[in-house]
Amino acid sequence: MKKLLIMTVILFLIMVFFPLFALVDREESITDSAQTTAAESTADNAENEEKAQETVSLMASATGKVTEMTAGEYVYGAVCAEMPASFHSEALKAQAVACYTYMKWLKENADNPSAADITDSSALHQAYLSEEELKERWGSSYDIYSEKVKSAVESVLCEYLSYNNETAMTVYHGLSPGRTVSAAEIWGSDVPYLQSVTAPGDSLSPDISSEVRLTDEEFVKPFSGAEEKEAESIFKGISKDEEGFVSSISYGKLKLSSTDLRSVYSLKSPFFKAEKDDNGVLLTVYGKGHGVGMSQYSADYMARQGSTYKEILAHFYQGTELIVK
């Protein structure tokens, strides 16, 4: 009987106090979890505040007016101007990283002689569109496209590409002739991470080629002193690369590269083939842009095939490191 009484008392004590111990442990666990969450939230807020504080000065090429804005505002406007909002979100993220990295590179290398960090000229730096311009461009699709691009930009804001601990020069173009080209081939200066790589999907673009018809007079115009009757001999001075594209044209002591010819003939890219006939010269142009760095069309194609923005960037800027703040 005595043993039964003792066992009853012990059981009573367990039933009363064990739940209390469990409750104390649970409360301590909840407190620890709350403190951890609060610390993480504080760190996230500090990081977001740091991102929000970064600014850039932008000069409007049309007016010369300089505007100070946050990096987030600038990258959003640059991505909207440089890449179609209809492109895949992963492609937009890749473009956002490229735009931010290029902005950072320009700031660090003082490329712009004006008082601003960067201009809105796509020919000089990279394009930029204001909210008013975007509303006019997108019309009834403004809300949808704006939200889509903002979401992509915010998810990668302040991430950038680095090479040998230095900010990379992340140039890009609309569409390659099927493969990108090295910086050395276009600009004569080698950049380790701007080499020729495959451009998946570019050959599938409906805009892969365009034609430009030149009269003999227009064809010989860049060659100072040449006359129409000399068009045939100038045409014979064409040098071609392995792909059959015109690499240069020589006339006497003058030699113009494909990049020079792109400018004087107002071509979409420096990759073209030429045919001479009785009506002049027909140039068949391939791609859009200088062909160095990321092909935007291929970025969209790769994204739609399942590639992430990190994989897209790693493909076109090989050897670089993605820095995530």
Short mmCIF file of C-alpha atoms in Angstrom, two decimals:
data_model
loop_
_atom_site.label_atom_id
_atom_site.label_comp_id
_atom_site.label_asym_id
_atom_site.label_seq_id
_atom_site.Cartn_x
_atom_site.Cartn_y
_atom_site.Cartn_z
CA MET A 1 0.00 0.00 0.00
CA LYS A 2 2.83 2.30 0.95
CA LYS A 3 4.58 1.58 -2.36
CA LEU A 4 1.38 2.32 -4.24
CA LEU A 5 1.07 5.66 -2.44
CA ILE A 6 4.66 6.58 -3.29
CA MET A 7 4.16 5.69 -6.96
CA THR A 8 0.99 7.77 -7.07
CA VAL A 9 2.82 10.80 -5.64
CA ILE A 10 5.67 10.42 -8.12
CA LEU A 11 3.23 10.13 -11.04
CA PHE A 12 1.38 13.24 -9.81
CA LEU A 13 4.62 15.23 -9.66
CA ILE A 14 5.59 14.16 -13.17
CA MET A 15 2.19 15.14 -14.55
CA VAL A 16 2.35 18.56 -12.89
CA PHE A 17 5.96 19.63 -13.38
CA PHE A 18 7.07 17.96 -16.64
CA PRO A 19 4.69 20.05 -18.79
CA LEU A 20 6.03 23.15 -17.04
CA PHE A 21 9.60 22.23 -17.96
CA ALA A 22 8.51 21.58 -21.55
CA LEU A 23 6.73 24.94 -21.60
CA VAL A 24 9.84 26.73 -20.34
CA ASP A 25 11.96 25.03 -23.03
CA ARG A 26 9.43 25.94 -25.69
CA GLU A 27 9.31 29.55 -24.53
CA GLU A 28 13.11 29.74 -24.59
CA SER A 29 13.09 28.21 -28.09
CA ILE A 30 10.50 30.72 -29.26
CA THR A 31 12.53 33.56 -27.71
CA ASP A 32 15.73 32.38 -29.38
CA SER A 33 13.93 32.04 -32.71
CA ALA A 34 12.42 35.50 -32.36
CA GLN A 35 15.81 37.00 -31.51
CA THR A 36 17.39 35.26 -34.52
CA THR A 37 14.60 36.46 -36.83
CA ALA A 38 14.93 39.99 -35.46
CA ALA A 39 18.70 39.93 -36.02
CA GLU A 40 18.25 38.66 -39.58
CA SER A 41 15.58 41.28 -40.22
CA THR A 42 17.89 44.01 -38.92
CA ALA A 43 20.69 42.77 -41.17
CA ASP A 44 18.34 42.65 -44.17
CA ASN A 45 17.08 46.16 -43.44
CA ALA A 46 20.65 47.45 -43.18
CA GLU A 47 21.53 45.79 -46.47
CA ASN A 48 18.45 47.17 -48.20
CA GLU A 49 19.18 50.62 -46.80
CA GLU A 50 22.75 50.45 -48.12
CA LYS A 51 21.46 49.49 -51.56
CA ALA A 52 18.89 52.27 -51.48
CA GLN A 53 21.52 54.87 -50.61
CA GLU A 54 23.77 54.22 -53.63
CA THR A 55 23.30 56.97 -56.20
CA VAL A 56 24.38 57.81 -59.73
CA SER A 57 24.31 61.05 -61.72
CA LEU A 58 22.82 60.80 -65.21
CA MET A 59 23.23 63.35 -67.98
CA ALA A 60 20.49 63.64 -70.61
CA SER A 61 22.35 63.72 -73.92
CA ALA A 62 19.62 65.80 -75.57
CA THR A 63 19.61 68.64 -73.01
CA GLY A 64 22.78 68.25 -70.96
CA LYS A 65 20.70 68.21 -67.79
CA VAL A 66 22.20 66.16 -64.94
CA THR A 67 19.90 64.25 -62.58
CA GLU A 68 20.88 62.45 -59.38
CA MET A 69 19.00 59.22 -58.68
CA THR A 70 19.35 55.94 -56.82
CA ALA A 71 21.12 53.03 -58.46
CA GLY A 72 17.84 51.10 -58.38
CA GLU A 73 15.98 53.82 -60.26
CA TYR A 74 18.74 54.07 -62.83
CA VAL A 75 19.07 50.31 -63.47
CA TYR A 76 15.29 50.02 -63.87
CA GLY A 77 15.25 52.80 -66.49
CA ALA A 78 18.31 51.36 -68.25
CA VAL A 79 16.92 47.81 -68.44
CA CYS A 80 13.61 49.12 -69.78
CA ALA A 81 15.47 51.07 -72.47
CA GLU A 82 17.95 48.36 -73.42
CA MET A 83 15.89 45.14 -73.39
CA PRO A 84 12.26 44.39 -74.40
CA ALA A 85 10.08 43.95 -71.31
CA SER A 86 8.48 40.96 -73.07
CA PHE A 87 11.73 39.01 -72.60
CA HIS A 88 11.95 36.25 -69.97
CA SER A 89 12.46 37.38 -66.36
CA GLU A 90 15.81 35.57 -66.10
CA ALA A 91 17.03 37.46 -69.17
CA LEU A 92 15.85 40.72 -67.57
CA LYS A 93 17.79 39.83 -64.41
CA ALA A 94 20.92 39.17 -66.47
CA GLN A 95 20.41 42.54 -68.19
CA ALA A 96 19.95 44.25 -64.81
CA VAL A 97 23.26 42.85 -63.56
CA ALA A 98 24.98 43.87 -66.81
CA CYS A 99 23.53 47.40 -66.62
CA TYR A 100 24.48 47.86 -62.97
CA THR A 101 27.96 46.44 -63.51
CA TYR A 102 28.56 48.69 -66.51
CA MET A 103 27.33 51.71 -64.53
CA LYS A 104 29.71 50.79 -61.70
CA TRP A 105 32.58 50.28 -64.17
CA LEU A 106 31.98 53.71 -65.71
CA LYS A 107 31.91 55.38 -62.30
CA GLU A 108 35.18 53.72 -61.32
CA ASN A 109 36.91 54.42 -64.62
CA ALA A 110 35.67 58.01 -65.13
CA ASP A 111 34.79 57.36 -68.77
CA ASN A 112 32.44 60.33 -68.99
CA PRO A 113 34.21 63.70 -69.30
CA SER A 114 31.09 65.57 -68.15
CA ALA A 115 30.06 66.28 -64.58
CA ALA A 116 27.82 63.21 -64.56
CA ASP A 117 28.73 59.57 -63.93
CA ILE A 118 26.96 58.35 -67.05
CA THR A 119 24.86 59.55 -69.99
CA ASP A 120 21.63 58.19 -71.48
CA SER A 121 23.28 57.76 -74.89
CA SER A 122 23.32 54.13 -76.07
CA ALA A 123 26.08 55.05 -78.52
CA LEU A 124 28.30 56.39 -75.73
CA HIS A 125 27.19 54.47 -72.64
CA GLN A 126 23.78 52.83 -72.26
CA ALA A 127 20.24 54.04 -72.87
CA TYR A 128 17.82 55.16 -70.16
CA LEU A 129 14.09 55.92 -70.20
CA SER A 130 12.07 57.92 -67.67
CA GLU A 131 8.66 56.86 -66.34
CA GLU A 132 6.96 59.33 -68.70
CA GLU A 133 8.78 57.89 -71.69
CA LEU A 134 7.93 54.35 -70.60
CA LYS A 135 4.24 55.16 -70.24
CA GLU A 136 4.28 56.50 -73.77
CA ARG A 137 6.18 53.45 -75.08
CA TRP A 138 4.14 50.77 -73.32
CA GLY A 139 0.71 52.38 -73.32
CA SER A 140 -1.92 50.06 -71.83
CA SER A 141 0.76 47.48 -70.98
CA TYR A 142 2.63 49.91 -68.70
CA ASP A 143 1.48 48.43 -65.37
CA ILE A 144 2.26 44.85 -66.40
CA TYR A 145 5.66 45.58 -67.91
CA SER A 146 6.67 48.01 -65.18
CA GLU A 147 5.95 45.51 -62.42
CA LYS A 148 7.73 42.73 -64.31
CA VAL A 149 10.94 44.71 -64.85
CA LYS A 150 10.94 46.21 -61.34
CA SER A 151 10.61 42.74 -59.84
CA ALA A 152 13.55 41.46 -61.91
CA VAL A 153 15.72 44.48 -61.06
CA GLU A 154 14.97 44.41 -57.33
CA SER A 155 15.79 40.71 -57.08
CA VAL A 156 19.39 41.27 -58.28
CA LEU A 157 19.98 44.91 -57.35
CA CYS A 158 23.64 45.72 -56.68
CA GLU A 159 24.86 42.31 -57.84
CA TYR A 160 27.76 42.78 -60.23
CA LEU A 161 30.44 40.93 -62.18
CA SER A 162 34.08 41.10 -61.18
CA TYR A 163 37.27 39.91 -62.85
CA ASN A 164 40.53 39.70 -60.85
CA ASN A 165 38.85 41.75 -58.09
CA GLU A 166 37.97 44.55 -60.49
CA THR A 167 34.56 45.50 -61.85
CA ALA A 168 34.02 43.98 -65.29
CA MET A 169 33.17 45.99 -68.41
CA THR A 170 29.89 44.24 -69.19
CA VAL A 171 29.12 45.41 -72.72
CA TYR A 172 26.29 43.73 -74.59
CA HIS A 173 24.45 43.85 -77.92
CA GLY A 174 21.07 43.02 -79.43
CA LEU A 175 21.80 40.08 -81.69
CA SER A 176 24.95 38.33 -82.90
CA PRO A 177 25.47 36.73 -86.31
CA GLY A 178 25.34 33.35 -84.55
CA ARG A 179 28.41 33.73 -82.37
CA THR A 180 29.74 36.67 -80.37
CA VAL A 181 33.15 38.15 -81.17
CA SER A 182 36.08 39.12 -78.98
CA ALA A 183 36.73 42.68 -77.89
CA ALA A 184 40.13 42.41 -79.59
CA GLU A 185 38.50 41.71 -82.95
CA ILE A 186 36.21 44.74 -82.78
CA TRP A 187 38.18 47.26 -80.72
CA GLY A 188 41.74 45.95 -81.04
CA SER A 189 42.19 45.48 -77.29
CA ASP A 190 41.97 42.06 -75.66
CA VAL A 191 39.69 41.64 -72.65
CA PRO A 192 39.94 38.16 -71.05
CA TYR A 193 36.22 37.83 -70.30
CA LEU A 194 35.02 39.30 -73.63
CA GLN A 195 35.90 36.44 -75.94
CA SER A 196 34.00 34.77 -78.78
CA VAL A 197 31.36 32.32 -77.50
CA THR A 198 28.34 30.59 -78.96
CA ALA A 199 25.11 32.58 -79.07
CA PRO A 200 22.37 29.94 -78.76
CA GLY A 201 19.23 30.83 -80.64
CA ASP A 202 20.46 33.93 -82.47
CA SER A 203 20.26 32.23 -85.84
CA LEU A 204 16.56 31.59 -85.16
CA SER A 205 15.74 35.29 -84.89
CA PRO A 206 13.57 36.69 -87.70
CA ASP A 207 15.84 39.75 -87.58
CA ILE A 208 19.08 37.83 -88.05
CA SER A 209 19.73 39.54 -91.39
CA SER A 210 18.94 42.78 -93.21
CA GLU A 211 19.93 44.26 -96.56
CA VAL A 212 21.41 47.59 -97.55
CA ARG A 213 21.62 48.59 -101.23
CA LEU A 214 24.37 51.08 -102.14
CA THR A 215 24.89 52.82 -105.44
CA ASP A 216 28.44 52.91 -106.77
CA GLU A 217 28.64 56.53 -105.63
CA GLU A 218 27.57 55.62 -102.08
CA PHE A 219 29.90 52.63 -102.01
CA VAL A 220 33.04 54.61 -102.94
CA LYS A 221 32.16 57.65 -100.78
CA PRO A 222 34.25 56.58 -97.71
CA PHE A 223 37.34 56.27 -99.90
CA SER A 224 38.54 59.81 -100.32
CA GLY A 225 39.20 60.75 -103.95
CA ALA A 226 37.60 57.63 -105.41
CA GLU A 227 35.11 57.92 -108.26
CA GLU A 228 32.09 55.80 -109.20
CA LYS A 229 34.01 54.08 -112.00
CA GLU A 230 36.44 52.76 -109.40
CA ALA A 231 33.77 50.87 -107.47
CA GLU A 232 34.77 47.62 -109.16
CA SER A 233 38.42 47.90 -108.16
CA ILE A 234 37.48 48.92 -104.61
CA PHE A 235 35.18 45.91 -104.39
CA LYS A 236 38.12 43.71 -105.32
CA GLY A 237 39.98 45.13 -102.30
CA ILE A 238 37.58 43.38 -99.92
CA SER A 239 39.12 41.04 -97.33
CA LYS A 240 36.94 38.39 -95.69
CA ASP A 241 37.15 36.38 -92.49
CA GLU A 242 36.59 32.64 -92.06
CA GLU A 243 32.81 33.14 -91.90
CA GLY A 244 32.79 35.01 -95.21
CA PHE A 245 32.03 38.38 -93.58
CA VAL A 246 33.84 41.48 -94.83
CA SER A 247 36.68 42.22 -92.43
CA SER A 248 38.08 45.25 -94.29
CA ILE A 249 38.23 47.07 -97.62
CA SER A 250 41.47 48.51 -98.96
CA TYR A 251 41.89 51.26 -101.55
CA GLY A 252 45.39 52.49 -102.16
CA LYS A 253 46.94 53.24 -98.77
CA LEU A 254 43.52 53.51 -97.10
CA LYS A 255 42.14 50.49 -95.26
CA LEU A 256 38.76 50.58 -93.54
CA SER A 257 37.78 47.90 -91.03
CA SER A 258 34.31 46.37 -90.81
CA THR A 259 33.65 48.55 -87.76
CA ASP A 260 34.59 51.66 -89.76
CA LEU A 261 32.36 50.54 -92.62
CA ARG A 262 29.45 49.86 -90.28
CA SER A 263 29.56 53.51 -89.27
CA VAL A 264 29.95 55.06 -92.73
CA TYR A 265 27.33 52.81 -94.33
CA SER A 266 24.94 53.03 -91.32
CA LEU A 267 24.73 49.27 -90.89
CA LYS A 268 23.07 47.42 -87.98
CA SER A 269 26.27 45.51 -87.27
CA PRO A 270 29.84 45.16 -88.56
CA PHE A 271 29.06 41.66 -89.87
CA PHE A 272 28.08 41.75 -93.52
CA LYS A 273 28.65 40.15 -96.90
CA ALA A 274 28.87 42.10 -100.17
CA GLU A 275 27.78 41.43 -103.74
CA LYS A 276 28.56 43.64 -106.74
CA ASP A 277 26.17 43.98 -109.67
CA ASP A 278 25.24 46.53 -112.35
CA ASN A 279 23.09 48.48 -109.87
CA GLY A 280 25.80 48.93 -107.28
CA VAL A 281 26.62 46.87 -104.19
CA LEU A 282 24.27 44.80 -102.04
CA LEU A 283 25.28 44.39 -98.39
CA THR A 284 23.63 41.60 -96.40
CA VAL A 285 24.04 42.46 -92.71
CA TYR A 286 23.86 39.88 -89.91
CA GLY A 287 22.96 40.61 -86.32
CA LYS A 288 22.41 43.87 -84.46
CA GLY A 289 25.09 45.73 -82.52
CA HIS A 290 28.85 45.33 -82.13
CA GLY A 291 28.67 41.62 -81.28
CA VAL A 292 30.79 41.76 -78.09
CA GLY A 293 29.63 40.43 -74.72
CA MET A 294 26.09 39.26 -74.01
CA SER A 295 23.68 38.77 -76.90
CA GLN A 296 20.32 39.93 -75.56
CA TYR A 297 18.35 37.76 -77.96
CA SER A 298 20.34 34.71 -76.90
CA ALA A 299 19.89 35.64 -73.24
CA ASP A 300 16.14 35.46 -73.75
CA TYR A 301 16.44 32.21 -75.71
CA MET A 302 18.61 30.60 -73.02
CA ALA A 303 16.21 31.73 -70.28
CA ARG A 304 13.28 30.16 -72.12
CA GLN A 305 15.29 26.94 -72.35
CA GLY A 306 15.69 26.90 -68.56
CA SER A 307 18.93 28.82 -67.93
CA THR A 308 19.12 31.10 -64.89
CA TYR A 309 20.47 34.64 -65.05
CA LYS A 310 23.65 33.40 -63.36
CA GLU A 311 24.16 30.78 -66.07
CA ILE A 312 23.52 33.34 -68.81
CA LEU A 313 26.06 35.76 -67.36
CA ALA A 314 28.63 33.00 -66.82
CA HIS A 315 28.29 31.97 -70.47
CA PHE A 316 28.81 35.40 -72.03
CA TYR A 317 31.33 36.81 -69.52
CA GLN A 318 33.44 33.74 -68.93
CA GLY A 319 35.91 33.88 -66.06
CA THR A 320 34.03 36.59 -64.17
CA GLU A 321 32.69 36.22 -60.62
CA LEU A 322 29.20 37.30 -59.60
CA ILE A 323 29.46 39.45 -56.48
CA VAL A 324 26.32 39.45 -54.33
CA LYS A 325 26.23 42.17 -51.70
#
